[in-house]
Short mmCIF file of C-alpha atoms in Angstrom, two decimals:
data_model
loop_
_atom_site.label_atom_id
_atom_site.label_comp_id
_atom_site.label_asym_id
_atom_site.label_seq_id
_atom_site.Cartn_x
_atom_site.Cartn_y
_atom_site.Cartn_z
CA MET A 1 -9.09 137.32 146.83
CA PHE A 2 -8.57 133.67 144.87
CA ALA A 3 -11.76 132.08 145.03
CA ARG A 4 -10.68 128.23 146.33
CA ARG A 5 -12.81 125.13 146.08
CA ILE A 6 -14.31 123.82 150.25
CA VAL A 7 -16.26 121.20 151.63
CA VAL A 8 -17.76 121.27 154.58
CA VAL A 9 -17.91 118.34 156.42
CA GLY A 10 -21.70 118.13 158.35
CA THR A 11 -24.02 120.37 157.89
CA GLY A 12 -25.06 121.63 161.99
CA TYR A 13 -25.39 124.89 162.82
CA VAL A 14 -21.34 125.60 162.48
CA GLY A 15 -21.30 123.75 159.70
CA LEU A 16 -23.94 125.54 158.40
CA THR A 17 -22.97 128.86 158.77
CA THR A 18 -19.50 128.32 157.54
CA GLY A 19 -20.66 126.78 154.32
CA ALA A 20 -23.20 129.24 153.21
CA CYS A 21 -21.11 132.51 154.55
CA LEU A 22 -18.41 131.09 152.73
CA ALA A 23 -19.85 130.63 149.68
CA SER A 24 -20.55 134.55 150.03
CA LEU A 25 -17.30 135.38 149.80
CA GLY A 26 -17.27 133.92 146.01
CA HIS A 27 -16.31 130.97 147.19
CA ARG A 28 -17.49 127.59 145.77
CA VAL A 29 -18.71 125.46 148.52
CA VAL A 30 -19.79 121.68 148.88
CA CYS A 31 -21.52 120.67 151.63
CA SER A 32 -22.35 117.17 153.09
CA ASP A 33 -23.71 115.01 155.74
CA LEU A 34 -24.81 112.11 156.30
CA ASP A 35 -28.17 112.52 156.26
CA ALA A 36 -29.61 112.42 153.26
CA ALA A 37 -33.51 114.04 154.33
CA LYS A 38 -31.69 116.81 155.21
CA VAL A 39 -29.45 117.26 152.00
CA ALA A 40 -32.65 116.86 150.50
CA ARG A 41 -33.43 119.92 152.43
CA LEU A 42 -30.87 121.83 152.47
CA SER A 43 -30.70 121.26 148.64
CA GLU A 44 -33.97 123.37 147.95
CA ALA A 45 -32.35 126.21 151.09
CA ASP A 46 -35.47 124.34 153.49
CA VAL A 47 -33.09 125.73 156.44
CA ARG A 48 -34.54 124.52 160.51
CA ILE A 49 -31.82 126.78 162.48
CA ARG A 50 -33.41 129.35 163.51
CA GLU A 51 -30.56 132.13 162.71
CA PRO A 52 -30.67 135.90 161.25
CA GLY A 53 -29.85 135.76 157.76
CA LEU A 54 -28.40 132.36 157.21
CA PRO A 55 -31.90 130.77 154.96
CA GLU A 56 -31.15 133.86 153.15
CA LEU A 57 -28.08 132.30 152.80
CA VAL A 58 -28.15 129.62 151.80
CA ARG A 59 -30.65 130.98 149.28
CA GLU A 60 -28.34 133.02 147.86
CA GLY A 61 -25.52 130.67 147.52
CA LEU A 62 -27.60 127.86 145.90
CA ALA A 63 -28.82 130.36 142.66
CA ALA A 64 -25.40 131.40 142.64
CA GLY A 65 -23.76 128.31 142.16
CA ARG A 66 -21.72 128.44 144.25
CA LEU A 67 -22.94 125.98 146.70
CA GLU A 68 -24.14 122.87 147.06
CA PHE A 69 -25.00 119.96 149.93
CA VAL A 70 -24.58 116.10 148.92
CA VAL A 71 -24.88 113.19 150.89
CA GLY A 72 -21.56 111.26 152.47
CA SER A 73 -17.83 113.58 152.36
CA ALA A 74 -15.96 110.94 149.91
CA SER A 75 -17.29 112.06 147.12
CA ALA A 76 -16.34 115.36 147.66
CA VAL A 77 -13.32 115.65 148.88
CA ARG A 78 -11.42 114.38 145.91
CA GLU A 79 -11.49 118.30 144.21
CA ALA A 80 -11.37 120.41 147.73
CA GLU A 81 -8.24 121.92 148.98
CA VAL A 82 -9.76 123.59 151.62
CA VAL A 83 -11.73 121.07 153.79
CA PHE A 84 -13.34 122.22 157.07
CA LEU A 85 -14.52 119.40 159.65
CA CYS A 86 -17.59 120.52 161.42
CA VAL A 87 -18.93 118.00 162.98
CA PRO A 88 -20.14 117.08 166.62
CA THR A 89 -17.27 116.74 169.83
CA PRO A 90 -20.13 116.70 172.50
CA MET A 91 -18.45 116.36 175.90
CA GLY A 92 -17.50 113.11 177.24
CA ALA A 93 -18.56 110.58 180.12
CA ASP A 94 -15.01 112.41 182.26
CA GLY A 95 -15.92 115.47 180.87
CA SER A 96 -13.62 115.70 178.50
CA ALA A 97 -14.16 116.50 174.26
CA ASP A 98 -15.29 112.82 172.57
CA LEU A 99 -13.63 112.78 169.48
CA ALA A 100 -15.00 110.26 167.48
CA ALA A 101 -16.75 111.76 164.41
CA VAL A 102 -14.07 113.92 164.20
CA GLU A 103 -11.95 110.76 164.06
CA ALA A 104 -14.03 108.49 161.99
CA VAL A 105 -14.10 111.32 159.08
CA THR A 106 -10.61 112.11 158.76
CA ARG A 107 -9.81 108.06 158.76
CA GLU A 108 -12.74 108.27 156.22
CA VAL A 109 -11.44 111.10 153.94
CA ARG A 110 -7.52 110.77 154.65
CA ASP A 111 -6.53 109.25 151.00
CA LEU A 112 -8.91 110.96 148.84
CA LEU A 113 -7.77 114.08 149.91
CA PRO A 114 -5.79 115.53 146.56
CA HIS A 115 -2.41 116.05 146.50
CA GLY A 116 -1.20 119.02 148.98
CA CYS A 117 -5.06 119.38 150.71
CA VAL A 118 -5.77 121.38 154.06
CA LEU A 119 -7.68 119.03 156.87
CA VAL A 120 -9.10 122.35 159.10
CA THR A 121 -10.74 121.46 161.98
CA LYS A 122 -13.31 124.73 162.92
CA SER A 123 -15.58 122.51 165.62
CA THR A 124 -14.46 122.85 169.42
CA VAL A 125 -11.57 120.24 170.36
CA PRO A 126 -9.16 119.54 172.76
CA VAL A 127 -5.38 120.79 172.13
CA GLY A 128 -3.22 117.84 170.70
CA THR A 129 -6.09 117.94 168.36
CA ALA A 130 -3.92 118.55 164.81
CA ALA A 131 -1.32 116.40 166.00
CA ARG A 132 -4.05 113.53 167.04
CA LEU A 133 -5.11 114.27 163.05
CA ARG A 134 -2.03 114.86 161.20
CA GLU A 135 -1.33 111.05 162.85
CA LEU A 136 -4.16 109.80 161.17
CA VAL A 137 -3.72 110.47 157.81
CA ASP A 138 -0.29 109.52 158.10
CA ARG A 139 0.53 112.07 154.42
CA PRO A 140 3.11 114.75 154.78
CA ASP A 141 1.82 116.44 152.06
CA ILE A 142 -1.76 117.15 154.62
CA ALA A 143 -1.63 119.82 156.30
CA VAL A 144 -3.45 120.45 159.38
CA VAL A 145 -4.81 123.54 160.28
CA SER A 146 -6.85 124.56 163.31
CA ASN A 147 -9.03 127.39 163.05
CA PRO A 148 -11.36 128.00 166.64
CA GLU A 149 -15.45 128.91 165.52
CA PHE A 150 -16.25 132.54 167.31
CA LEU A 151 -20.46 132.02 166.81
CA ARG A 152 -23.09 133.46 168.61
CA GLU A 153 -25.52 131.44 168.31
CA GLY A 154 -28.65 134.28 167.11
CA SER A 155 -25.92 135.94 165.57
CA ALA A 156 -24.52 133.41 164.01
CA VAL A 157 -24.00 134.60 160.31
CA HIS A 158 -23.35 138.38 162.28
CA ASP A 159 -20.36 137.43 163.58
CA PHE A 160 -18.54 135.62 160.43
CA LEU A 161 -19.42 138.96 158.49
CA ASN A 162 -18.06 140.32 160.93
CA PRO A 163 -15.49 138.95 162.89
CA ASP A 164 -13.41 140.60 166.11
CA ARG A 165 -10.58 138.55 165.16
CA ILE A 166 -9.65 135.87 163.05
CA VAL A 167 -7.10 132.93 164.97
CA VAL A 168 -5.71 130.06 162.72
CA GLY A 169 -3.28 127.79 164.02
CA SER A 170 -0.98 125.32 162.26
CA ASP A 171 2.96 124.14 162.78
CA THR A 172 2.94 124.25 158.76
CA GLN A 173 2.97 127.63 157.81
CA ASP A 174 1.71 127.90 154.28
CA ALA A 175 -0.67 126.36 155.06
CA ALA A 176 -2.34 128.65 157.80
CA GLU A 177 -1.33 131.40 155.67
CA ARG A 178 -3.68 129.97 153.13
CA VAL A 179 -6.65 129.75 155.75
CA ALA A 180 -6.29 133.12 156.59
CA ALA A 181 -6.86 134.20 153.28
CA LEU A 182 -10.07 132.81 153.34
CA TYR A 183 -11.33 135.74 154.82
CA ALA A 184 -9.53 138.36 153.15
CA ARG A 185 -12.98 140.22 152.38
CA LEU A 186 -13.48 140.28 155.88
CA GLY A 187 -10.59 142.99 156.67
CA ALA A 188 -10.39 140.84 160.53
CA PRO A 189 -7.47 141.34 162.23
CA THR A 190 -6.13 137.97 161.91
CA VAL A 191 -4.05 135.74 164.50
CA LEU A 192 -1.39 133.08 162.98
CA THR A 193 -0.10 130.52 165.72
CA ASP A 194 0.57 127.48 165.69
CA ALA A 195 -1.84 124.34 166.23
CA ALA A 196 -2.16 123.85 170.08
CA SER A 197 -2.24 128.10 170.51
CA ALA A 198 -4.72 128.13 167.69
CA GLU A 199 -7.46 124.86 169.58
CA MET A 200 -6.84 126.70 173.66
CA VAL A 201 -7.71 129.93 172.00
CA LYS A 202 -11.56 129.19 171.70
CA TYR A 203 -11.46 126.90 175.63
CA ALA A 204 -9.55 130.42 177.17
CA ALA A 205 -11.99 132.06 175.54
CA ASN A 206 -15.22 130.73 176.44
CA CYS A 207 -13.66 129.60 179.69
CA PHE A 208 -13.36 133.31 180.21
CA LEU A 209 -16.80 134.53 179.54
CA ALA A 210 -18.01 131.60 181.76
CA THR A 211 -15.97 132.67 184.87
CA LYS A 212 -17.48 136.35 183.56
CA LEU A 213 -21.24 135.41 184.37
CA SER A 214 -20.40 133.73 187.41
CA TYR A 215 -18.35 136.37 189.06
CA VAL A 216 -21.83 138.23 187.76
CA ASN A 217 -24.17 136.05 189.09
CA ALA A 218 -22.02 136.06 193.14
CA ILE A 219 -22.04 139.81 192.48
CA ALA A 220 -25.62 139.50 192.05
CA GLU A 221 -25.80 137.40 195.24
CA LEU A 222 -24.68 139.83 197.24
CA CYS A 223 -26.59 142.94 196.38
CA GLU A 224 -29.22 141.09 197.53
CA ARG A 225 -28.04 140.58 201.11
CA LEU A 226 -26.19 143.73 201.15
CA GLY A 227 -29.03 146.04 200.04
CA ALA A 228 -26.91 147.30 197.02
CA ASP A 229 -29.23 146.94 193.27
CA ILE A 230 -26.93 144.81 190.41
CA ALA A 231 -27.94 147.04 188.13
CA ASP A 232 -26.57 150.20 189.32
CA VAL A 233 -22.61 148.15 190.45
CA THR A 234 -23.02 146.20 186.36
CA GLU A 235 -23.74 149.54 184.90
CA GLY A 236 -20.93 150.95 187.22
CA MET A 237 -18.31 148.22 186.33
CA GLY A 238 -18.92 147.93 182.12
CA PHE A 239 -17.74 151.89 181.48
CA ASP A 240 -13.88 150.48 182.64
CA ARG A 241 -12.53 150.01 179.78
CA ARG A 242 -10.78 146.83 181.32
CA ILE A 243 -13.99 145.00 182.21
CA GLY A 244 -16.21 146.17 179.06
CA GLN A 245 -20.12 145.63 179.73
CA SER A 246 -20.29 142.41 178.19
CA PHE A 247 -21.43 139.10 180.24
CA LEU A 248 -22.36 141.36 183.15
CA GLN A 249 -26.43 140.76 183.28
CA PRO A 250 -27.24 138.11 186.04
CA GLY A 251 -29.33 135.14 184.83
CA PRO A 252 -30.50 131.71 185.67
CA GLY A 253 -26.20 130.52 184.94
CA TRP A 254 -25.02 130.44 182.14
CA GLY A 255 -25.63 127.24 179.14
CA GLY A 256 -25.96 125.98 176.06
CA SER A 257 -23.91 124.32 173.62
CA CYS A 258 -20.55 125.64 174.32
CA LEU A 259 -19.80 126.78 177.82
CA PRO A 260 -20.81 123.83 179.90
CA LYS A 261 -18.92 121.12 177.41
CA ASP A 262 -15.39 123.39 176.90
CA THR A 263 -15.58 124.25 180.24
CA ALA A 264 -15.11 121.30 181.47
CA ALA A 265 -13.22 120.46 178.51
CA LEU A 266 -10.55 122.51 179.53
CA LEU A 267 -11.32 120.95 183.68
CA GLN A 268 -10.45 117.80 182.92
CA ALA A 269 -7.40 119.10 179.98
CA ALA A 270 -5.76 121.05 183.27
CA GLU A 271 -6.06 116.96 185.60
CA SER A 272 -4.59 115.07 182.07
CA VAL A 273 -1.88 117.59 182.85
CA ASP A 274 -1.54 117.24 186.60
CA PHE A 275 -2.56 120.84 187.28
CA ASP A 276 -4.82 122.10 189.80
CA PHE A 277 -7.31 124.73 188.04
CA PRO A 278 -9.76 125.29 191.22
CA LEU A 279 -10.74 128.82 189.87
CA LEU A 280 -12.34 126.79 186.68
CA ARG A 281 -13.86 124.39 189.35
CA ALA A 282 -15.52 126.85 191.34
CA THR A 283 -16.89 128.41 188.21
CA ILE A 284 -18.85 125.61 187.36
CA THR A 285 -19.98 125.38 190.99
CA SER A 286 -21.24 128.60 191.37
CA ASN A 287 -23.21 128.03 188.16
CA GLU A 288 -24.73 125.21 189.55
CA ARG A 289 -25.31 127.29 192.21
CA GLN A 290 -27.38 129.69 191.03
CA ARG A 291 -29.46 127.60 189.31
CA GLU A 292 -30.63 126.43 192.56
CA ARG A 293 -30.42 130.13 193.77
CA MET A 294 -33.68 130.51 191.18
CA VAL A 295 -35.19 127.16 192.49
CA ASP A 296 -35.55 129.22 196.09
CA LYS A 297 -37.37 132.15 194.56
CA VAL A 298 -39.50 130.46 193.22
CA VAL A 299 -40.35 128.60 196.28
CA GLU A 300 -40.29 131.86 198.46
CA VAL A 301 -42.79 133.68 196.67
CA CYS A 302 -44.93 130.14 196.66
CA GLY A 303 -45.56 130.33 200.25
CA GLY A 304 -42.64 127.57 201.38
CA SER A 305 -43.58 124.83 198.64
CA LEU A 306 -43.74 124.14 195.61
CA ALA A 307 -46.04 120.34 195.59
CA GLY A 308 -49.17 120.45 193.79
CA SER A 309 -48.67 124.11 193.22
CA ARG A 310 -48.75 125.34 188.94
CA VAL A 311 -45.86 127.15 187.71
CA GLY A 312 -46.16 128.79 184.52
CA LEU A 313 -42.45 129.79 182.98
CA LEU A 314 -42.01 132.80 179.79
CA GLY A 315 -39.19 130.53 178.28
CA LEU A 316 -37.26 127.44 177.26
CA THR A 317 -34.54 128.21 175.03
CA PHE A 318 -30.76 128.68 176.73
CA LYS A 319 -31.46 132.52 174.74
CA ALA A 320 -33.83 134.47 172.92
CA GLY A 321 -33.40 134.91 169.13
CA THR A 322 -32.77 131.02 169.14
CA ASP A 323 -34.56 127.10 169.35
CA ASP A 324 -32.08 125.69 171.58
CA LEU A 325 -32.05 123.60 173.63
CA ARG A 326 -28.68 122.46 174.46
CA ASP A 327 -27.80 122.84 178.40
CA SER A 328 -30.70 125.42 178.92
CA PRO A 329 -30.14 127.21 182.26
CA ALA A 330 -33.81 127.57 181.68
CA LEU A 331 -34.55 123.94 181.34
CA ARG A 332 -32.20 122.89 184.20
CA VAL A 333 -34.08 125.60 186.46
CA ALA A 334 -38.10 124.04 185.00
CA ARG A 335 -36.52 120.34 185.64
CA LEU A 336 -35.05 121.83 189.48
CA LEU A 337 -38.65 122.94 189.83
CA ALA A 338 -40.65 119.46 188.81
CA ALA A 339 -38.28 117.45 191.42
CA ARG A 340 -40.22 119.71 192.79
CA GLY A 341 -43.30 119.02 192.71
CA ALA A 342 -44.31 122.05 190.58
CA GLU A 343 -46.41 121.23 187.90
CA LEU A 344 -45.22 123.48 185.40
CA VAL A 345 -46.87 124.78 181.90
CA ALA A 346 -44.87 127.13 179.61
CA PHE A 347 -44.43 129.51 176.65
CA ASP A 348 -41.43 129.95 174.26
CA PRO A 349 -41.49 131.90 170.70
CA GLY A 350 -38.79 130.05 169.14
CA LEU A 351 -40.32 125.95 170.15
CA ARG A 352 -42.56 124.44 167.91
CA GLY A 353 -43.50 121.42 170.08
CA ASP A 354 -42.01 118.35 168.77
CA GLU A 355 -38.76 118.79 169.76
CA ARG A 356 -36.96 116.15 171.46
CA ASP A 357 -35.21 117.26 174.24
CA LEU A 358 -38.34 118.79 176.00
CA PRO A 359 -38.71 117.60 179.49
CA GLU A 360 -42.28 115.43 179.10
CA GLN A 361 -42.19 117.36 182.89
CA VAL A 362 -43.11 121.02 180.93
CA VAL A 363 -46.68 121.24 179.42
CA LEU A 364 -46.13 123.65 176.16
CA VAL A 365 -48.57 125.93 175.80
CA ASP A 366 -49.46 128.58 172.61
CA ASP A 367 -49.07 131.83 174.17
CA ALA A 368 -47.74 133.60 178.02
CA TYR A 369 -51.43 134.04 178.39
CA GLN A 370 -52.23 130.35 178.86
CA ALA A 371 -49.01 130.01 180.73
CA ALA A 372 -50.09 132.40 183.14
CA LYS A 373 -54.08 131.01 183.99
CA GLY A 374 -54.05 129.94 187.28
CA ALA A 375 -50.63 129.48 187.96
CA ALA A 376 -49.67 130.44 191.43
CA ALA A 377 -46.04 132.05 190.17
CA LEU A 378 -44.63 133.71 186.73
CA VAL A 379 -40.70 132.90 185.27
CA LEU A 380 -38.96 134.10 183.01
CA LEU A 381 -36.64 132.46 182.56
CA THR A 382 -35.79 133.52 178.30
CA GLU A 383 -35.07 136.72 177.76
CA TRP A 384 -37.31 137.50 174.85
CA PRO A 385 -38.04 141.13 174.30
CA GLU A 386 -41.79 140.35 173.35
CA PHE A 387 -41.74 139.58 176.60
CA ARG A 388 -41.48 143.28 177.24
CA THR A 389 -44.88 144.23 175.50
CA LEU A 390 -46.55 142.05 177.58
CA ASP A 391 -50.58 142.32 178.52
CA TRP A 392 -49.01 142.47 182.41
CA SER A 393 -52.71 143.65 183.53
CA ARG A 394 -54.23 140.56 181.54
CA LEU A 395 -51.90 138.17 182.53
CA ALA A 396 -52.31 139.82 186.69
CA GLU A 397 -56.19 138.32 186.44
CA LEU A 398 -55.06 135.69 184.95
CA LEU A 399 -52.29 134.62 187.93
CA ASP A 400 -53.69 132.86 190.53
CA GLY A 401 -50.06 134.24 192.64
CA PRO A 402 -49.35 137.80 192.19
CA VAL A 403 -45.69 137.47 191.83
CA VAL A 404 -43.79 137.17 188.95
CA VAL A 405 -39.71 136.07 189.58
CA ASP A 406 -38.28 137.03 186.73
CA THR A 407 -34.57 135.18 186.33
CA ARG A 408 -33.28 137.62 183.61
CA ASN A 409 -33.70 141.30 185.28
CA HIS A 410 -35.82 141.46 181.82
CA LEU A 411 -38.63 143.44 182.77
CA ASP A 412 -40.07 146.31 184.33
CA PRO A 413 -40.20 146.69 187.71
CA ASP A 414 -42.66 149.34 187.16
CA VAL A 415 -45.34 148.34 184.61
CA LEU A 416 -45.39 144.57 186.73
CA ARG A 417 -46.53 147.05 189.38
CA ARG A 418 -49.00 149.45 188.10
CA ALA A 419 -50.16 146.06 186.85
CA GLY A 420 -51.05 144.83 190.40
CA LEU A 421 -47.47 142.66 190.18
CA THR A 422 -45.03 142.13 192.33
CA TRP A 423 -41.73 141.29 190.30
CA ARG A 424 -38.71 139.72 192.00
CA GLY A 425 -35.76 139.66 190.18
CA VAL A 426 -31.75 139.01 190.40
CA GLY A 427 -29.25 141.16 192.51
CA ARG A 428 -32.47 143.72 193.05
CA PRO A 429 -34.59 145.46 195.40
CA THR A 430 -38.39 143.74 195.08
CA GLY A 431 -40.87 145.62 192.79
#
């Protein structure tokens, strides 16, 4: 494999993981960012993103001289063979992806790119973005390639280095092959296609997963009404190879940095070409309803009203193993509980307490026992493994109401029952 000179624009979650992992594959990588303080920290291997293996890769890349961090992209791209755009594409007011940052960087570097350089979109972008960027660059010697990421927070380094597939799309075959060759050492199946199809792959995959989760949450509610057990139902479903066992876990709704904005963006894209997509619309509506359902469970165990009731929360991040609060279903449920009058005290092992997205209605404490003290109910919202090993007898003594609402079906009902607690899950008989 030939080592390439690569520039990664943006050192957020996707950009930093992409840069560090490509450096670990032997490439010479320069990561650029506008935040000088962040660049200084990363240059000292000070990684503030909670991601297993990432600090080590950054440290190793810096020590080997294969990884570098710089302020601004203008000087960095002058000797690049491949430039990855890993800048934010947040959801706009109409649900579509906001490409302002992608387009701004493209305008900034287009005249500085070396002859024959390849410009790659790694961020999730709508179908047609590659064509739009080709117009912006307006240089026949510069190819634009779509190479979507499929990284799960909490296992991003593993996912990058052990991918299910590599998707590369371009209307220039040679450019697509050059980008695919960057991953040659990984030996993963590679899909070479046109740019529009590659852009669609990411949306189609994420929206399918969101639909699967909404479906399972709906089946869980039906199990509650008919007296079935969702744990047994999904076990029986998961052995069917056409379905698989992943994404069959009910919960308080799906969220995070990808699924909400990607479902909204694909729905908006469908509407822009006059295509009705009722299945995707129902997926989104069902997810909103799921959060209300979790609140209704808490209201029920608290006697029909939350006004003035103290409620303890276990977990606020959108999934265990991360410190990410972006569109966290746990936070959405917390806000709905606060709107019903609950006083909220929460513990999350992934949070420091200075996160900007923490709602003011939530008091963050140092451990689960403080969250439980005097609470009318304890609500598990994020599936941190350490919650399974809490001293539940001690928690039972601290709680005013001996009820745990487990929105992830994460805890062992028998353990809680022996501690004198009532367990309420999702789609399962009451413990």
